[in-house]
């Protein structure tokens, strides 16, 4: 094994890009192999996700949802990373990662129920390989690591993917997950959406590392930095990481540099820590506008298509929130029963008290 000077780890890592902001292919070697129909489906999902996000923010302000974490601006990282997976792969999300688990198979009305605190929101269909969003920052990283170990022990050619933000990369669970995955060469993808802020804390104040991707070095796994506003670059990076995992060649840490156009949550005021100039600069890199330019040049997408998808998304969201609101209300006895195959005696007594 050749010796590498330490200085190499203090050099900047260039983010992988496939599309220019003008929608031109600038990296043919990393262009994912996608049909025209697949390209249109990806665009459909991105436009749908932003429209859903617009509606969900309003629903949250109306009190019709509970906690909701906005996602607009992160459609390339969310839609692109999930699209690069197979149905049997497992998705372990953080609390902002609803789009990934919905596109992986969770019914949308259940996502709304989860936000409303209803137990049925977490009753995942048998054939959908997702966990519910983890509220504890970074805990989902350990869950994905465990699932990946299961795949390895069973010699199954699947991968687990887990998501966190730049703030999550400062948690102990993050380092534990990377270290264990590196030691046992687990088929897992650690996907960090670096939005530049952990709530109000800028990235530069979280770590002395030049990038999150650098942190893969100490764990002995691959580290990749990708342009998170470029959906084709995201798909390329995740496809490659998944292939490596399926071959038994270990884990990958992907840092996707992105920018969320909305605040951290509905109770956050981003104007207190982000400038209009910064927001304007990133708005020019809008992942949907960027991908649309590429598709329009290929004759695959028009403004009319965008309008159509928005209308479909609004109708679907209205239908699904109505279904969520009409779901039978929770009861304490029902909650207890849903937690146990055979309810313990002392809880049967508590159920009787409530009834």
mmCIF file of N, CA, C and O in Angstrom, residues 177-266:
data_model
loop_
_atom_site.group_PDB
_atom_site.id
_atom_site.type_symbol
_atom_site.label_atom_id
_atom_site.label_comp_id
_atom_site.label_asym_id
_atom_site.label_seq_id
_atom_site.Cartn_x
_atom_site.Cartn_y
_atom_site.Cartn_z
ATOM 1 N N UNK A 177 -21.792 5.170 13.065
ATOM 2 C CA UNK A 177 -22.313 4.459 11.905
ATOM 3 C C UNK A 177 -21.271 4.299 10.816
ATOM 4 O O UNK A 177 -21.111 3.210 10.237
ATOM 5 N N UNK A 178 -20.547 5.368 10.520
ATOM 6 C CA UNK A 178 -19.507 5.303 9.499
ATOM 7 C C UNK A 178 -18.406 4.332 9.892
ATOM 8 O O UNK A 178 -17.924 3.537 9.068
ATOM 9 N N UNK A 179 -17.997 4.373 11.156
ATOM 10 C CA UNK A 179 -16.905 3.517 11.609
ATOM 11 C C UNK A 179 -17.280 2.039 11.502
ATOM 12 O O UNK A 179 -16.503 1.214 11.000
ATOM 13 N N UNK A 180 -18.480 1.705 11.954
ATOM 14 C CA UNK A 180 -18.926 0.306 11.921
ATOM 15 C C UNK A 180 -19.089 -0.172 10.479
ATOM 16 O O UNK A 180 -18.696 -1.285 10.124
ATOM 17 N N UNK A 181 -19.666 0.685 9.636
ATOM 18 C CA UNK A 181 -19.859 0.319 8.235
ATOM 19 C C UNK A 181 -18.531 0.115 7.529
ATOM 20 O O UNK A 181 -18.380 -0.773 6.678
ATOM 21 N N UNK A 182 -17.535 0.928 7.893
ATOM 22 C CA UNK A 182 -16.219 0.772 7.304
ATOM 23 C C UNK A 182 -15.543 -0.506 7.745
ATOM 24 O O UNK A 182 -14.941 -1.229 6.927
ATOM 25 N N UNK A 183 -15.655 -0.806 9.025
ATOM 26 C CA UNK A 183 -15.028 -2.016 9.560
ATOM 27 C C UNK A 183 -15.587 -3.280 8.917
ATOM 28 O O UNK A 183 -14.843 -4.225 8.598
ATOM 29 N N UNK A 184 -16.896 -3.333 8.679
ATOM 30 C CA UNK A 184 -17.519 -4.563 8.176
ATOM 31 C C UNK A 184 -17.926 -4.483 6.701
ATOM 32 O O UNK A 184 -18.601 -5.368 6.193
ATOM 33 N N UNK A 185 -17.511 -3.417 6.025
ATOM 34 C CA UNK A 185 -17.811 -3.253 4.598
ATOM 35 C C UNK A 185 -19.297 -3.467 4.307
ATOM 36 O O UNK A 185 -19.695 -4.306 3.498
ATOM 37 N N UNK A 186 -20.113 -2.678 4.960
ATOM 38 C CA UNK A 186 -21.555 -2.850 4.863
ATOM 39 C C UNK A 186 -22.125 -2.170 3.616
ATOM 40 O O UNK A 186 -21.647 -1.114 3.196
ATOM 41 N N UNK A 187 -23.200 -2.728 3.049
ATOM 42 C CA UNK A 187 -23.857 -2.121 1.873
ATOM 43 C C UNK A 187 -24.801 -1.002 2.279
ATOM 44 O O UNK A 187 -26.025 -1.147 2.272
ATOM 45 N N UNK A 188 -24.221 0.121 2.650
ATOM 46 C CA UNK A 188 -25.018 1.238 3.153
ATOM 47 C C UNK A 188 -24.515 2.533 2.532
ATOM 48 O O UNK A 188 -23.321 2.701 2.269
ATOM 49 N N UNK A 189 -25.457 3.452 2.287
ATOM 50 C CA UNK A 189 -25.142 4.770 1.747
ATOM 51 C C UNK A 189 -25.543 5.814 2.781
ATOM 52 O O UNK A 189 -26.710 5.883 3.182
ATOM 53 N N UNK A 190 -24.587 6.595 3.225
ATOM 54 C CA UNK A 190 -24.851 7.697 4.154
ATOM 55 C C UNK A 190 -24.983 8.962 3.311
ATOM 56 O O UNK A 190 -23.991 9.441 2.751
ATOM 57 N N UNK A 191 -26.186 9.490 3.210
ATOM 58 C CA UNK A 191 -26.459 10.619 2.320
ATOM 59 C C UNK A 191 -26.708 11.866 3.150
ATOM 60 O O UNK A 191 -27.727 11.974 3.844
ATOM 61 N N UNK A 192 -25.772 12.805 3.086
ATOM 62 C CA UNK A 192 -25.875 14.037 3.870
ATOM 63 C C UNK A 192 -26.282 15.184 2.948
ATOM 64 O O UNK A 192 -25.593 15.496 1.980
ATOM 65 N N UNK A 193 -27.414 15.809 3.241
ATOM 66 C CA UNK A 193 -27.880 16.970 2.490
ATOM 67 C C UNK A 193 -27.346 18.227 3.183
ATOM 68 O O UNK A 193 -27.901 18.669 4.186
ATOM 69 N N UNK A 194 -26.245 18.729 2.645
ATOM 70 C CA UNK A 194 -25.583 19.881 3.253
ATOM 71 C C UNK A 194 -26.260 21.158 2.774
ATOM 72 O O UNK A 194 -25.951 21.685 1.710
ATOM 73 N N UNK A 195 -27.155 21.645 3.596
ATOM 74 C CA UNK A 195 -27.932 22.846 3.281
ATOM 75 C C UNK A 195 -27.207 24.126 3.695
ATOM 76 O O UNK A 195 -27.684 25.225 3.461
ATOM 77 N N UNK A 196 -26.036 23.951 4.314
ATOM 78 C CA UNK A 196 -25.272 25.130 4.728
ATOM 79 C C UNK A 196 -25.575 25.620 6.127
ATOM 80 O O UNK A 196 -24.827 26.440 6.674
ATOM 81 N N UNK A 197 -26.663 25.138 6.710
ATOM 82 C CA UNK A 197 -27.055 25.571 8.055
ATOM 83 C C UNK A 197 -27.674 24.400 8.826
ATOM 84 O O UNK A 197 -28.490 23.658 8.283
ATOM 85 N N UNK A 198 -27.290 24.270 10.088
ATOM 86 C CA UNK A 198 -27.971 23.368 11.004
ATOM 87 C C UNK A 198 -28.913 24.247 11.831
ATOM 88 O O UNK A 198 -28.498 24.857 12.816
ATOM 89 N N UNK A 199 -30.141 24.352 11.379
ATOM 90 C CA UNK A 199 -31.084 25.378 11.829
ATOM 91 C C UNK A 199 -30.435 26.741 11.575
ATOM 92 O O UNK A 199 -30.382 27.181 10.437
ATOM 93 N N UNK A 200 -29.861 27.398 12.602
ATOM 94 C CA UNK A 200 -29.274 28.722 12.382
ATOM 95 C C UNK A 200 -27.746 28.699 12.333
ATOM 96 O O UNK A 200 -27.129 29.722 12.045
ATOM 97 N N UNK A 201 -27.143 27.557 12.620
ATOM 98 C CA UNK A 201 -25.685 27.483 12.699
ATOM 99 C C UNK A 201 -25.069 27.219 11.336
ATOM 100 O O UNK A 201 -25.307 26.168 10.732
ATOM 101 N N UNK A 202 -24.265 28.134 10.816
ATOM 102 C CA UNK A 202 -23.645 27.919 9.504
ATOM 103 C C UNK A 202 -22.648 26.767 9.540
ATOM 104 O O UNK A 202 -22.048 26.471 10.581
ATOM 105 N N UNK A 203 -22.459 26.143 8.386
ATOM 106 C CA UNK A 203 -21.613 24.958 8.302
ATOM 107 C C UNK A 203 -20.199 25.219 8.815
ATOM 108 O O UNK A 203 -19.594 24.372 9.486
ATOM 109 N N UNK A 204 -19.643 26.383 8.526
ATOM 110 C CA UNK A 204 -18.266 26.687 8.917
ATOM 111 C C UNK A 204 -18.075 26.665 10.431
ATOM 112 O O UNK A 204 -16.945 26.477 10.916
ATOM 113 N N UNK A 205 -19.153 26.853 11.194
ATOM 114 C CA UNK A 205 -19.054 26.839 12.654
ATOM 115 C C UNK A 205 -19.308 25.448 13.235
ATOM 116 O O UNK A 205 -19.219 25.262 14.446
ATOM 117 N N UNK A 206 -19.625 24.481 12.386
ATOM 118 C CA UNK A 206 -19.900 23.127 12.874
ATOM 119 C C UNK A 206 -18.668 22.237 12.869
ATOM 120 O O UNK A 206 -18.577 21.294 13.660
ATOM 121 N N UNK A 207 -17.746 22.490 11.944
ATOM 122 C CA UNK A 207 -16.628 21.582 11.770
ATOM 123 C C UNK A 207 -15.443 22.326 11.172
ATOM 124 O O UNK A 207 -15.610 23.341 10.484
ATOM 125 N N UNK A 208 -14.234 21.803 11.420
ATOM 126 C CA UNK A 208 -13.034 22.347 10.792
ATOM 127 C C UNK A 208 -12.735 21.648 9.478
ATOM 128 O O UNK A 208 -11.841 22.065 8.748
ATOM 129 N N UNK A 209 -13.461 20.586 9.181
ATOM 130 C CA UNK A 209 -13.268 19.851 7.929
ATOM 131 C C UNK A 209 -13.698 20.723 6.749
ATOM 132 O O UNK A 209 -14.646 21.502 6.851
ATOM 133 N N UNK A 210 -13.009 20.597 5.635
ATOM 134 C CA UNK A 210 -13.356 21.377 4.457
ATOM 135 C C UNK A 210 -14.650 20.890 3.818
ATOM 136 O O UNK A 210 -15.309 21.631 3.101
ATOM 137 N N UNK A 211 -14.985 19.636 4.058
ATOM 138 C CA UNK A 211 -16.235 19.085 3.536
ATOM 139 C C UNK A 211 -16.649 17.911 4.394
ATOM 140 O O UNK A 211 -15.823 17.326 5.116
ATOM 141 N N UNK A 212 -17.911 17.551 4.313
ATOM 142 C CA UNK A 212 -18.383 16.357 5.005
ATOM 143 C C UNK A 212 -17.811 15.118 4.342
ATOM 144 O O UNK A 212 -17.529 14.107 4.994
ATOM 145 N N UNK A 213 -17.627 15.168 3.029
ATOM 146 C CA UNK A 213 -17.080 14.026 2.300
ATOM 147 C C UNK A 213 -15.712 13.615 2.835
ATOM 148 O O UNK A 213 -15.355 12.429 2.824
ATOM 149 N N UNK A 214 -14.914 14.577 3.332
ATOM 150 C CA UNK A 214 -13.605 14.263 3.892
ATOM 151 C C UNK A 214 -13.706 13.278 5.059
ATOM 152 O O UNK A 214 -12.765 12.530 5.330
ATOM 153 N N UNK A 215 -14.832 13.314 5.754
ATOM 154 C CA UNK A 215 -14.962 12.515 6.973
ATOM 155 C C UNK A 215 -15.026 11.015 6.699
ATOM 156 O O UNK A 215 -14.915 10.204 7.616
ATOM 157 N N UNK A 216 -15.188 10.650 5.434
ATOM 158 C CA UNK A 216 -15.182 9.230 5.072
ATOM 159 C C UNK A 216 -13.801 8.621 5.240
ATOM 160 O O UNK A 216 -13.671 7.405 5.468
ATOM 161 N N UNK A 217 -12.765 9.445 5.137
ATOM 162 C CA UNK A 217 -11.393 8.933 5.155
ATOM 163 C C UNK A 217 -11.097 8.159 6.434
ATOM 164 O O UNK A 217 -10.568 7.046 6.405
ATOM 165 N N UNK A 218 -11.433 8.741 7.571
ATOM 166 C CA UNK A 218 -11.118 8.109 8.854
ATOM 167 C C UNK A 218 -11.862 6.789 9.044
ATOM 168 O O UNK A 218 -11.392 5.895 9.747
ATOM 169 N N UNK A 219 -13.029 6.662 8.405
ATOM 170 C CA UNK A 219 -13.828 5.441 8.540
ATOM 171 C C UNK A 219 -13.424 4.375 7.530
ATOM 172 O O UNK A 219 -13.924 3.248 7.589
ATOM 173 N N UNK A 220 -12.565 4.731 6.577
ATOM 174 C CA UNK A 220 -12.133 3.754 5.587
ATOM 175 C C UNK A 220 -13.188 3.447 4.548
ATOM 176 O O UNK A 220 -13.255 2.327 4.020
ATOM 177 N N UNK A 221 -14.047 4.425 4.249
ATOM 178 C CA UNK A 221 -15.078 4.231 3.226
ATOM 179 C C UNK A 221 -14.942 5.310 2.160
ATOM 180 O O UNK A 221 -14.190 6.272 2.315
ATOM 181 N N UNK A 222 -15.680 5.144 1.072
ATOM 182 C CA UNK A 222 -15.654 6.123 -0.006
ATOM 183 C C UNK A 222 -16.348 7.409 0.438
ATOM 184 O O UNK A 222 -17.367 7.370 1.116
ATOM 185 N N UNK A 223 -15.797 8.535 0.017
ATOM 186 C CA UNK A 223 -16.426 9.821 0.252
ATOM 187 C C UNK A 223 -16.638 10.534 -1.065
ATOM 188 O O UNK A 223 -15.705 10.639 -1.870
ATOM 189 N N UNK A 224 -17.850 10.999 -1.315
ATOM 190 C CA UNK A 224 -18.191 11.659 -2.575
ATOM 191 C C UNK A 224 -18.895 12.968 -2.270
ATOM 192 O O UNK A 224 -19.779 13.017 -1.414
ATOM 193 N N UNK A 225 -18.511 14.017 -2.971
ATOM 194 C CA UNK A 225 -19.195 15.308 -2.865
ATOM 195 C C UNK A 225 -19.912 15.562 -4.178
ATOM 196 O O UNK A 225 -19.327 15.430 -5.254
ATOM 197 N N UNK A 226 -21.182 15.904 -4.113
ATOM 198 C CA UNK A 226 -21.989 16.038 -5.316
ATOM 199 C C UNK A 226 -22.770 17.349 -5.286
ATOM 200 O O UNK A 226 -23.129 17.850 -4.216
ATOM 201 N N UNK A 227 -23.013 17.889 -6.460
ATOM 202 C CA UNK A 227 -23.841 19.084 -6.609
ATOM 203 C C UNK A 227 -25.291 18.686 -6.337
ATOM 204 O O UNK A 227 -25.931 18.043 -7.158
ATOM 205 N N UNK A 228 -25.794 19.078 -5.193
ATOM 206 C CA UNK A 228 -27.136 18.673 -4.788
ATOM 207 C C UNK A 228 -28.254 19.409 -5.499
ATOM 208 O O UNK A 228 -29.429 19.119 -5.261
ATOM 209 N N UNK A 229 -27.922 20.359 -6.365
ATOM 210 C CA UNK A 229 -28.936 21.041 -7.166
ATOM 211 C C UNK A 229 -29.013 20.444 -8.574
ATOM 212 O O UNK A 229 -29.734 20.956 -9.431
ATOM 213 N N UNK A 230 -28.284 19.362 -8.795
ATOM 214 C CA UNK A 230 -28.199 18.687 -10.092
ATOM 215 C C UNK A 230 -28.717 17.266 -9.928
ATOM 216 O O UNK A 230 -28.013 16.393 -9.418
ATOM 217 N N UNK A 231 -29.947 17.012 -10.340
ATOM 218 C CA UNK A 231 -30.563 15.714 -10.093
ATOM 219 C C UNK A 231 -29.828 14.582 -10.813
ATOM 220 O O UNK A 231 -29.751 13.452 -10.301
ATOM 221 N N UNK A 232 -29.260 14.848 -11.966
ATOM 222 C CA UNK A 232 -28.546 13.794 -12.692
ATOM 223 C C UNK A 232 -27.239 13.424 -11.984
ATOM 224 O O UNK A 232 -26.847 12.250 -11.972
ATOM 225 N N UNK A 233 -26.584 14.387 -11.384
ATOM 226 C CA UNK A 233 -25.373 14.104 -10.623
ATOM 227 C C UNK A 233 -25.708 13.276 -9.387
ATOM 228 O O UNK A 233 -24.973 12.346 -9.023
ATOM 229 N N UNK A 234 -26.819 13.606 -8.739
ATOM 230 C CA UNK A 234 -27.250 12.853 -7.558
ATOM 231 C C UNK A 234 -27.543 11.406 -7.939
ATOM 232 O O UNK A 234 -27.098 10.462 -7.269
ATOM 233 N N UNK A 235 -28.300 11.205 -9.013
ATOM 234 C CA UNK A 235 -28.634 9.849 -9.447
ATOM 235 C C UNK A 235 -27.358 9.071 -9.769
ATOM 236 O O UNK A 235 -27.202 7.908 -9.365
ATOM 237 N N UNK A 236 -26.437 9.695 -10.470
ATOM 238 C CA UNK A 236 -25.184 9.042 -10.829
ATOM 239 C C UNK A 236 -24.411 8.601 -9.595
ATOM 240 O O UNK A 236 -23.933 7.456 -9.518
ATOM 241 N N UNK A 237 -24.302 9.481 -8.602
ATOM 242 C CA UNK A 237 -23.539 9.174 -7.394
ATOM 243 C C UNK A 237 -24.175 8.043 -6.601
ATOM 244 O O UNK A 237 -23.480 7.151 -6.093
ATOM 245 N N UNK A 238 -25.506 8.064 -6.486
ATOM 246 C CA UNK A 238 -26.184 7.034 -5.704
ATOM 247 C C UNK A 238 -26.173 5.695 -6.446
ATOM 248 O O UNK A 238 -26.004 4.630 -5.824
ATOM 249 N N UNK A 239 -26.355 5.703 -7.739
ATOM 250 C CA UNK A 239 -26.281 4.461 -8.505
ATOM 251 C C UNK A 239 -24.915 3.797 -8.328
ATOM 252 O O UNK A 239 -24.828 2.584 -8.137
ATOM 253 N N UNK A 240 -23.866 4.594 -8.406
ATOM 254 C CA UNK A 240 -22.521 4.046 -8.251
ATOM 255 C C UNK A 240 -22.303 3.505 -6.837
ATOM 256 O O UNK A 240 -21.741 2.419 -6.648
ATOM 257 N N UNK A 241 -22.776 4.246 -5.845
ATOM 258 C CA UNK A 241 -22.633 3.805 -4.457
ATOM 259 C C UNK A 241 -23.413 2.518 -4.210
ATOM 260 O O UNK A 241 -22.937 1.611 -3.508
ATOM 261 N N UNK A 242 -24.624 2.425 -4.794
ATOM 262 C CA UNK A 242 -25.437 1.228 -4.619
ATOM 263 C C UNK A 242 -24.776 0.020 -5.280
ATOM 264 O O UNK A 242 -24.788 -1.096 -4.726
ATOM 265 N N UNK A 243 -24.213 0.218 -6.451
ATOM 266 C CA UNK A 243 -23.540 -0.885 -7.144
ATOM 267 C C UNK A 243 -22.357 -1.398 -6.326
ATOM 268 O O UNK A 243 -22.145 -2.608 -6.204
ATOM 269 N N UNK A 244 -21.595 -0.493 -5.761
ATOM 270 C CA UNK A 244 -20.456 -0.869 -4.914
ATOM 271 C C UNK A 244 -20.936 -1.649 -3.698
ATOM 272 O O UNK A 244 -20.349 -2.663 -3.309
ATOM 273 N N UNK A 245 -22.035 -1.178 -3.093
ATOM 274 C CA UNK A 245 -22.585 -1.885 -1.937
ATOM 275 C C UNK A 245 -23.068 -3.277 -2.283
ATOM 276 O O UNK A 245 -22.831 -4.236 -1.543
ATOM 277 N N UNK A 246 -23.748 -3.413 -3.406
ATOM 278 C CA UNK A 246 -24.269 -4.731 -3.812
ATOM 279 C C UNK A 246 -23.146 -5.723 -4.106
ATOM 280 O O UNK A 246 -23.313 -6.929 -3.942
ATOM 281 N N UNK A 247 -22.018 -5.213 -4.541
ATOM 282 C CA UNK A 247 -20.869 -6.082 -4.847
ATOM 283 C C UNK A 247 -20.112 -6.495 -3.590
ATOM 284 O O UNK A 247 -19.147 -7.253 -3.663
ATOM 285 N N UNK A 248 -20.533 -5.976 -2.435
ATOM 286 C CA UNK A 248 -19.847 -6.298 -1.191
ATOM 287 C C UNK A 248 -18.581 -5.496 -0.976
ATOM 288 O O UNK A 248 -17.712 -5.897 -0.187
ATOM 289 N N UNK A 249 -18.472 -4.347 -1.659
ATOM 290 C CA UNK A 249 -17.257 -3.548 -1.585
ATOM 291 C C UNK A 249 -17.352 -2.389 -0.599
ATOM 292 O O UNK A 249 -16.472 -1.536 -0.553
ATOM 293 N N UNK A 250 -18.444 -2.358 0.178
ATOM 294 C CA UNK A 250 -18.502 -1.408 1.272
ATOM 295 C C UNK A 250 -19.416 -0.217 1.103
ATOM 296 O O UNK A 250 -20.172 -0.102 0.143
ATOM 297 N N UNK A 251 -19.317 0.686 2.071
ATOM 298 C CA UNK A 251 -20.220 1.825 2.213
ATOM 299 C C UNK A 251 -19.696 3.052 1.479
ATOM 300 O O UNK A 251 -18.524 3.137 1.108
ATOM 301 N N UNK A 252 -20.585 4.006 1.288
ATOM 302 C CA UNK A 252 -20.232 5.293 0.679
ATOM 303 C C UNK A 252 -20.888 6.420 1.470
ATOM 304 O O UNK A 252 -22.056 6.324 1.848
ATOM 305 N N UNK A 253 -20.125 7.466 1.703
ATOM 306 C CA UNK A 253 -20.653 8.710 2.271
ATOM 307 C C UNK A 253 -20.795 9.715 1.135
ATOM 308 O O UNK A 253 -19.813 10.017 0.447
ATOM 309 N N UNK A 254 -22.012 10.189 0.915
ATOM 310 C CA UNK A 254 -22.272 11.182 -0.123
ATOM 311 C C UNK A 254 -22.667 12.496 0.536
ATOM 312 O O UNK A 254 -23.623 12.545 1.315
ATOM 313 N N UNK A 255 -21.932 13.529 0.225
ATOM 314 C CA UNK A 255 -22.299 14.879 0.658
ATOM 315 C C UNK A 255 -22.916 15.599 -0.532
ATOM 316 O O UNK A 255 -22.250 15.825 -1.544
ATOM 317 N N UNK A 256 -24.182 15.947 -0.437
ATOM 318 C CA UNK A 256 -24.869 16.675 -1.500
ATOM 319 C C UNK A 256 -25.003 18.135 -1.064
ATOM 320 O O UNK A 256 -25.699 18.432 -0.091
ATOM 321 N N UNK A 257 -24.333 19.015 -1.770
ATOM 322 C CA UNK A 257 -24.372 20.440 -1.430
ATOM 323 C C UNK A 257 -25.625 21.041 -2.050
ATOM 324 O O UNK A 257 -25.775 21.110 -3.269
ATOM 325 N N UNK A 258 -26.537 21.467 -1.206
ATOM 326 C CA UNK A 258 -27.847 21.925 -1.665
ATOM 327 C C UNK A 258 -28.242 23.195 -0.917
ATOM 328 O O UNK A 258 -27.448 23.738 -0.142
ATOM 329 N N UNK A 259 -29.449 23.662 -1.169
ATOM 330 C CA UNK A 259 -29.925 24.867 -0.483
ATOM 331 C C UNK A 259 -31.448 24.819 -0.419
ATOM 332 O O UNK A 259 -32.117 24.724 -1.438
ATOM 333 N N UNK A 260 -31.954 24.842 0.785
ATOM 334 C CA UNK A 260 -33.410 24.817 0.967
ATOM 335 C C UNK A 260 -33.919 26.246 0.901
ATOM 336 O O UNK A 260 -33.437 27.128 1.616
ATOM 337 N N UNK A 261 -34.913 26.465 0.066
ATOM 338 C CA UNK A 261 -35.425 27.818 -0.132
ATOM 339 C C UNK A 261 -36.288 28.294 1.030
ATOM 340 O O UNK A 261 -36.465 29.499 1.219
ATOM 341 N N UNK A 262 -36.832 27.375 1.787
ATOM 342 C CA UNK A 262 -37.685 27.739 2.927
ATOM 343 C C UNK A 262 -36.921 27.564 4.241
ATOM 344 O O UNK A 262 -35.856 26.947 4.273
ATOM 345 N N UNK A 263 -37.478 28.045 5.340
ATOM 346 C CA UNK A 263 -36.809 27.925 6.639
ATOM 347 C C UNK A 263 -36.700 26.473 7.104
ATOM 348 O O UNK A 263 -37.246 25.555 6.492
ATOM 349 N N UNK A 264 -36.014 26.299 8.214
ATOM 350 C CA UNK A 264 -35.818 24.970 8.801
ATOM 351 C C UNK A 264 -37.152 24.293 9.127
ATOM 352 O O UNK A 264 -37.341 23.108 8.887
ATOM 353 N N UNK A 265 -38.071 25.057 9.683
ATOM 354 C CA UNK A 265 -39.402 24.549 10.033
ATOM 355 C C UNK A 265 -40.366 25.722 9.977
ATOM 356 O O UNK A 265 -39.969 26.864 9.722
ATOM 357 N N UNK A 266 -41.630 25.450 10.223
ATOM 358 C CA UNK A 266 -42.631 26.505 10.140
ATOM 359 C C UNK A 266 -42.511 27.508 11.284
ATOM 360 O O UNK A 266 -43.104 28.584 11.229
#
